[in-house]
Structure formats: structure tokens, C-alpha cells
């Protein structure tokens, strides 16, 4: 579209044709926005509800991995209590049905994982999660505390991780995307002291992400 400015025609880059609009929004942005909204709902509402309803007596042991479906796995920290998710032993990890969400707790720190379809890269997923968190009433004062940094897992998957602060507590967010069109968001929340005491465990968990392609 072009508009007039000072007698000249000037292109307007963000103009959206009426046939691509719905309630004033660009239809092309609706699907990615809904995917990230679903991930946010999982992280903020559904998983905490499951946490509260499930007894936390399943302690994670060395070699345990979470089956996040279709060959995607991650090794949760040893000694933490699993409150949502499907564990498989190190000798039995095979591509197959799993759970697209998981959560675990330890010493006041809570980690939540949500997997869903996502077409962009890890940075794009992290950006959209940030935008949702900054608008969420459950995260007053949400602020990213440092620029995202890249992280590469033992399975060769590159993601992005960043820290945040909010009136509800501190934490870190990590995002990974995969060749099969899925994205994974990981949030670890607690006080700064609690998180600092578990830095090595959290880093090892994030670096353990592996996608085993079905044969």
C-alpha cells in the first residue's frame, strides 16, 4: 500500500490487505501466536495444576530420561522429584509415544517443560514466550535480565537460554526447535540463591536434550 506524505507516495510496509485481516489482525500471525499461547497455558496453568494434584514421591535416579514423544528426550536432574511426565530408563529409550509436558521440583526450584508444534527457530520461540510473559498477570514486572545466549546439547541441537526477573520470582527460560517442526520451552523458576545453587544441574539438564530419529 502507498500513502501520501508531503505530496509524495510513500510505501507503508506494515499494511495488511483486508482479505488477510481478521478482527484487525494479520491472519498469518494467528497460528504461530496460538501455538505459543498454548505453550504459555501449559507452563502457567495446566502443569502447575497437575503439580498440585500429584503426589511428589517419584525421585529421579541416574540414567532416567523424560520421554517427550517421538524420540525427544531430556535427562532431568538426579534427586529431583518428578511430578509430571513419563520416565524411561537409560537402556529403554526408544522413539515412541511419550508426554509433551513434564515438571519436576527440588528445594523450592520448579522446572517445567512444554513441547508443541513451532515453525520458527529457537530465538523466535524465545521471543514469543517473552512477549506472552511480559503481558501475563501472573508475571508482574517480567523483565529479561540478560541477552539470550546459545546453548548446544549433547545431541547437537542448538537452542537459546536467558534469565529473567519478575515480582513473582526469578528464573530462566530456554527454547529449542527441531527439524520435525516441534519447539520446546523449558522454564526453571526459584529465587536467585536457589537457582545459583543448582546451576550445574540445570545446565546439564538443558544440554541433555536429544532427538532420536525413528528408524
mmCIF file with all atom_site columns, N, CA, C and O in Angstrom, residues 88-112:
data_model
loop_
_atom_site.group_PDB
_atom_site.id
_atom_site.type_symbol
_atom_site.label_atom_id
_atom_site.label_alt_id
_atom_site.label_comp_id
_atom_site.label_asym_id
_atom_site.label_entity_id
_atom_site.label_seq_id
_atom_site.pdbx_PDB_ins_code
_atom_site.Cartn_x
_atom_site.Cartn_y
_atom_site.Cartn_z
_atom_site.occupancy
_atom_site.B_iso_or_equiv
_atom_site.pdbx_formal_charge
_atom_site.auth_seq_id
_atom_site.auth_comp_id
_atom_site.auth_asym_id
_atom_site.auth_atom_id
_atom_site.pdbx_PDB_model_num
ATOM 1   N N  . UNK A 1 88  ? 11.727 -42.961 31.183 1.00 0.00 ? 88  UNK A N  1
ATOM 2   C CA . UNK A 1 88  ? 12.174 -44.245 30.657 1.00 0.00 ? 88  UNK A CA 1
ATOM 3   C C  . UNK A 1 88  ? 13.596 -44.452 31.133 1.00 0.00 ? 88  UNK A C  1
ATOM 4   O O  . UNK A 1 88  ? 14.354 -43.501 31.318 1.00 0.00 ? 88  UNK A O  1
ATOM 5   N N  . UNK A 1 89  ? 13.987 -45.672 31.338 1.00 0.00 ? 89  UNK A N  1
ATOM 6   C CA . UNK A 1 89  ? 15.336 -45.964 31.773 1.00 0.00 ? 89  UNK A CA 1
ATOM 7   C C  . UNK A 1 89  ? 16.332 -45.741 30.658 1.00 0.00 ? 89  UNK A C  1
ATOM 8   O O  . UNK A 1 89  ? 15.980 -45.709 29.475 1.00 0.00 ? 89  UNK A O  1
ATOM 9   N N  . UNK A 1 90  ? 17.586 -45.554 31.024 1.00 0.00 ? 90  UNK A N  1
ATOM 10  C CA . UNK A 1 90  ? 18.621 -45.278 30.030 1.00 0.00 ? 90  UNK A CA 1
ATOM 11  C C  . UNK A 1 90  ? 18.734 -46.391 29.000 1.00 0.00 ? 90  UNK A C  1
ATOM 12  O O  . UNK A 1 90  ? 19.147 -46.160 27.864 1.00 0.00 ? 90  UNK A O  1
ATOM 13  N N  . UNK A 1 91  ? 18.393 -47.618 29.395 1.00 0.00 ? 91  UNK A N  1
ATOM 14  C CA . UNK A 1 91  ? 18.520 -48.747 28.470 1.00 0.00 ? 91  UNK A CA 1
ATOM 15  C C  . UNK A 1 91  ? 17.271 -48.962 27.635 1.00 0.00 ? 91  UNK A C  1
ATOM 16  O O  . UNK A 1 91  ? 17.232 -49.864 26.802 1.00 0.00 ? 91  UNK A O  1
ATOM 17  N N  . UNK A 1 92  ? 16.245 -48.157 27.893 1.00 0.00 ? 92  UNK A N  1
ATOM 18  C CA . UNK A 1 92  ? 14.992 -48.422 27.190 1.00 0.00 ? 92  UNK A CA 1
ATOM 19  C C  . UNK A 1 92  ? 14.507 -47.223 26.386 1.00 0.00 ? 92  UNK A C  1
ATOM 20  O O  . UNK A 1 92  ? 13.376 -47.211 25.944 1.00 0.00 ? 92  UNK A O  1
ATOM 21  N N  . UNK A 1 93  ? 15.356 -46.200 26.215 1.00 0.00 ? 93  UNK A N  1
ATOM 22  C CA . UNK A 1 93  ? 14.942 -45.022 25.452 1.00 0.00 ? 93  UNK A CA 1
ATOM 23  C C  . UNK A 1 93  ? 14.816 -45.386 23.983 1.00 0.00 ? 93  UNK A C  1
ATOM 24  O O  . UNK A 1 93  ? 15.780 -45.769 23.344 1.00 0.00 ? 93  UNK A O  1
ATOM 25  N N  . UNK A 1 94  ? 13.633 -45.311 23.484 1.00 0.00 ? 94  UNK A N  1
ATOM 26  C CA . UNK A 1 94  ? 13.363 -45.578 22.087 1.00 0.00 ? 94  UNK A CA 1
ATOM 27  C C  . UNK A 1 94  ? 12.372 -44.549 21.589 1.00 0.00 ? 94  UNK A C  1
ATOM 28  O O  . UNK A 1 94  ? 11.524 -44.086 22.361 1.00 0.00 ? 94  UNK A O  1
ATOM 29  N N  . UNK A 1 95  ? 12.443 -44.180 20.306 1.00 0.00 ? 95  UNK A N  1
ATOM 30  C CA . UNK A 1 95  ? 11.428 -43.281 19.786 1.00 0.00 ? 95  UNK A CA 1
ATOM 31  C C  . UNK A 1 95  ? 10.051 -43.904 19.964 1.00 0.00 ? 95  UNK A C  1
ATOM 32  O O  . UNK A 1 95  ? 9.853  -45.070 19.678 1.00 0.00 ? 95  UNK A O  1
ATOM 33  N N  . UNK A 1 96  ? 9.126  -43.143 20.440 1.00 0.00 ? 96  UNK A N  1
ATOM 34  C CA . UNK A 1 96  ? 7.791  -43.684 20.644 1.00 0.00 ? 96  UNK A CA 1
ATOM 35  C C  . UNK A 1 96  ? 6.933  -42.712 21.414 1.00 0.00 ? 96  UNK A C  1
ATOM 36  O O  . UNK A 1 96  ? 7.313  -41.567 21.647 1.00 0.00 ? 96  UNK A O  1
ATOM 37  N N  . UNK A 1 97  ? 5.774  -43.166 21.797 1.00 0.00 ? 97  UNK A N  1
ATOM 38  C CA . UNK A 1 97  ? 4.818  -42.298 22.472 1.00 0.00 ? 97  UNK A CA 1
ATOM 39  C C  . UNK A 1 97  ? 5.357  -41.835 23.813 1.00 0.00 ? 97  UNK A C  1
ATOM 40  O O  . UNK A 1 97  ? 5.904  -42.611 24.585 1.00 0.00 ? 97  UNK A O  1
ATOM 41  N N  . UNK A 1 98  ? 5.184  -40.572 24.089 1.00 0.00 ? 98  UNK A N  1
ATOM 42  C CA . UNK A 1 98  ? 5.599  -40.004 25.362 1.00 0.00 ? 98  UNK A CA 1
ATOM 43  C C  . UNK A 1 98  ? 4.665  -38.877 25.729 1.00 0.00 ? 98  UNK A C  1
ATOM 44  O O  . UNK A 1 98  ? 3.584  -38.737 25.167 1.00 0.00 ? 98  UNK A O  1
ATOM 45  N N  . UNK A 1 99  ? 5.072  -38.049 26.656 1.00 0.00 ? 99  UNK A N  1
ATOM 46  C CA . UNK A 1 99  ? 4.268  -36.922 27.100 1.00 0.00 ? 99  UNK A CA 1
ATOM 47  C C  . UNK A 1 99  ? 4.902  -35.622 26.614 1.00 0.00 ? 99  UNK A C  1
ATOM 48  O O  . UNK A 1 99  ? 6.115  -35.448 26.712 1.00 0.00 ? 99  UNK A O  1
ATOM 49  N N  . UNK A 1 100 ? 4.082  -34.709 26.112 1.00 0.00 ? 100 UNK A N  1
ATOM 50  C CA . UNK A 1 100 ? 4.590  -33.440 25.597 1.00 0.00 ? 100 UNK A CA 1
ATOM 51  C C  . UNK A 1 100 ? 4.837  -32.423 26.699 1.00 0.00 ? 100 UNK A C  1
ATOM 52  O O  . UNK A 1 100 ? 5.169  -31.272 26.411 1.00 0.00 ? 100 UNK A O  1
ATOM 53  N N  . UNK A 1 101 ? 4.667  -32.844 27.941 1.00 0.00 ? 101 UNK A N  1
ATOM 54  C CA . UNK A 1 101 ? 4.934  -31.927 29.044 1.00 0.00 ? 101 UNK A CA 1
ATOM 55  C C  . UNK A 1 101 ? 5.564  -32.690 30.192 1.00 0.00 ? 101 UNK A C  1
ATOM 56  O O  . UNK A 1 101 ? 5.431  -33.909 30.298 1.00 0.00 ? 101 UNK A O  1
ATOM 57  N N  . UNK A 1 102 ? 6.260  -31.961 31.040 1.00 0.00 ? 102 UNK A N  1
ATOM 58  C CA . UNK A 1 102 ? 6.879  -32.570 32.217 1.00 0.00 ? 102 UNK A CA 1
ATOM 59  C C  . UNK A 1 102 ? 7.162  -31.465 33.220 1.00 0.00 ? 102 UNK A C  1
ATOM 60  O O  . UNK A 1 102 ? 7.304  -30.292 32.850 1.00 0.00 ? 102 UNK A O  1
ATOM 61  N N  . UNK A 1 103 ? 7.225  -31.843 34.472 1.00 0.00 ? 103 UNK A N  1
ATOM 62  C CA . UNK A 1 103 ? 7.621  -30.881 35.501 1.00 0.00 ? 103 UNK A CA 1
ATOM 63  C C  . UNK A 1 103 ? 8.270  -31.632 36.649 1.00 0.00 ? 103 UNK A C  1
ATOM 64  O O  . UNK A 1 103 ? 7.995  -32.810 36.876 1.00 0.00 ? 103 UNK A O  1
ATOM 65  N N  . UNK A 1 104 ? 9.137  -30.933 37.374 1.00 0.00 ? 104 UNK A N  1
ATOM 66  C CA . UNK A 1 104 ? 9.862  -31.521 38.492 1.00 0.00 ? 104 UNK A CA 1
ATOM 67  C C  . UNK A 1 104 ? 10.230 -30.418 39.470 1.00 0.00 ? 104 UNK A C  1
ATOM 68  O O  . UNK A 1 104 ? 10.300 -29.245 39.090 1.00 0.00 ? 104 UNK A O  1
ATOM 69  N N  . UNK A 1 105 ? 10.449 -30.807 40.713 1.00 0.00 ? 105 UNK A N  1
ATOM 70  C CA . UNK A 1 105 ? 10.770 -29.827 41.746 1.00 0.00 ? 105 UNK A CA 1
ATOM 71  C C  . UNK A 1 105 ? 11.910 -30.342 42.601 1.00 0.00 ? 105 UNK A C  1
ATOM 72  O O  . UNK A 1 105 ? 12.142 -31.552 42.700 1.00 0.00 ? 105 UNK A O  1
ATOM 73  N N  . UNK A 1 106 ? 12.587 -29.384 43.246 1.00 0.00 ? 106 UNK A N  1
ATOM 74  C CA . UNK A 1 106 ? 13.636 -29.751 44.198 1.00 0.00 ? 106 UNK A CA 1
ATOM 75  C C  . UNK A 1 106 ? 14.054 -28.510 44.966 1.00 0.00 ? 106 UNK A C  1
ATOM 76  O O  . UNK A 1 106 ? 14.462 -27.507 44.381 1.00 0.00 ? 106 UNK A O  1
ATOM 77  N N  . UNK A 1 107 ? 13.890 -28.571 46.270 1.00 0.00 ? 107 UNK A N  1
ATOM 78  C CA . UNK A 1 107 ? 14.363 -27.479 47.111 1.00 0.00 ? 107 UNK A CA 1
ATOM 79  C C  . UNK A 1 107 ? 13.811 -26.118 46.771 1.00 0.00 ? 107 UNK A C  1
ATOM 80  O O  . UNK A 1 107 ? 14.529 -25.119 46.851 1.00 0.00 ? 107 UNK A O  1
ATOM 81  N N  . UNK A 1 108 ? 12.538 -26.043 46.422 1.00 0.00 ? 108 UNK A N  1
ATOM 82  C CA . UNK A 1 108 ? 11.921 -24.766 46.104 1.00 0.00 ? 108 UNK A CA 1
ATOM 83  C C  . UNK A 1 108 ? 12.072 -24.344 44.657 1.00 0.00 ? 108 UNK A C  1
ATOM 84  O O  . UNK A 1 108 ? 11.504 -23.335 44.239 1.00 0.00 ? 108 UNK A O  1
ATOM 85  N N  . UNK A 1 109 ? 12.838 -25.091 43.871 1.00 0.00 ? 109 UNK A N  1
ATOM 86  C CA . UNK A 1 109 ? 13.004 -24.790 42.446 1.00 0.00 ? 109 UNK A CA 1
ATOM 87  C C  . UNK A 1 109 ? 12.075 -25.690 41.647 1.00 0.00 ? 109 UNK A C  1
ATOM 88  O O  . UNK A 1 109 ? 11.965 -26.892 41.927 1.00 0.00 ? 109 UNK A O  1
ATOM 89  N N  . UNK A 1 110 ? 11.410 -25.103 40.660 1.00 0.00 ? 110 UNK A N  1
ATOM 90  C CA . UNK A 1 110 ? 10.497 -25.862 39.816 1.00 0.00 ? 110 UNK A CA 1
ATOM 91  C C  . UNK A 1 110 ? 10.908 -25.741 38.362 1.00 0.00 ? 110 UNK A C  1
ATOM 92  O O  . UNK A 1 110 ? 11.170 -24.634 37.873 1.00 0.00 ? 110 UNK A O  1
ATOM 93  N N  . UNK A 1 111 ? 10.961 -26.873 37.670 1.00 0.00 ? 111 UNK A N  1
ATOM 94  C CA . UNK A 1 111 ? 11.268 -26.886 36.241 1.00 0.00 ? 111 UNK A CA 1
ATOM 95  C C  . UNK A 1 111 ? 10.056 -27.402 35.490 1.00 0.00 ? 111 UNK A C  1
ATOM 96  O O  . UNK A 1 111 ? 9.452  -28.401 35.899 1.00 0.00 ? 111 UNK A O  1
ATOM 97  N N  . UNK A 1 112 ? 9.698  -26.716 34.413 1.00 0.00 ? 112 UNK A N  1
ATOM 98  C CA . UNK A 1 112 ? 8.547  -27.103 33.613 1.00 0.00 ? 112 UNK A CA 1
ATOM 99  C C  . UNK A 1 112 ? 8.960  -27.156 32.154 1.00 0.00 ? 112 UNK A C  1
ATOM 100 O O  . UNK A 1 112 ? 9.697  -26.285 31.670 1.00 0.00 ? 112 UNK A O  1
#
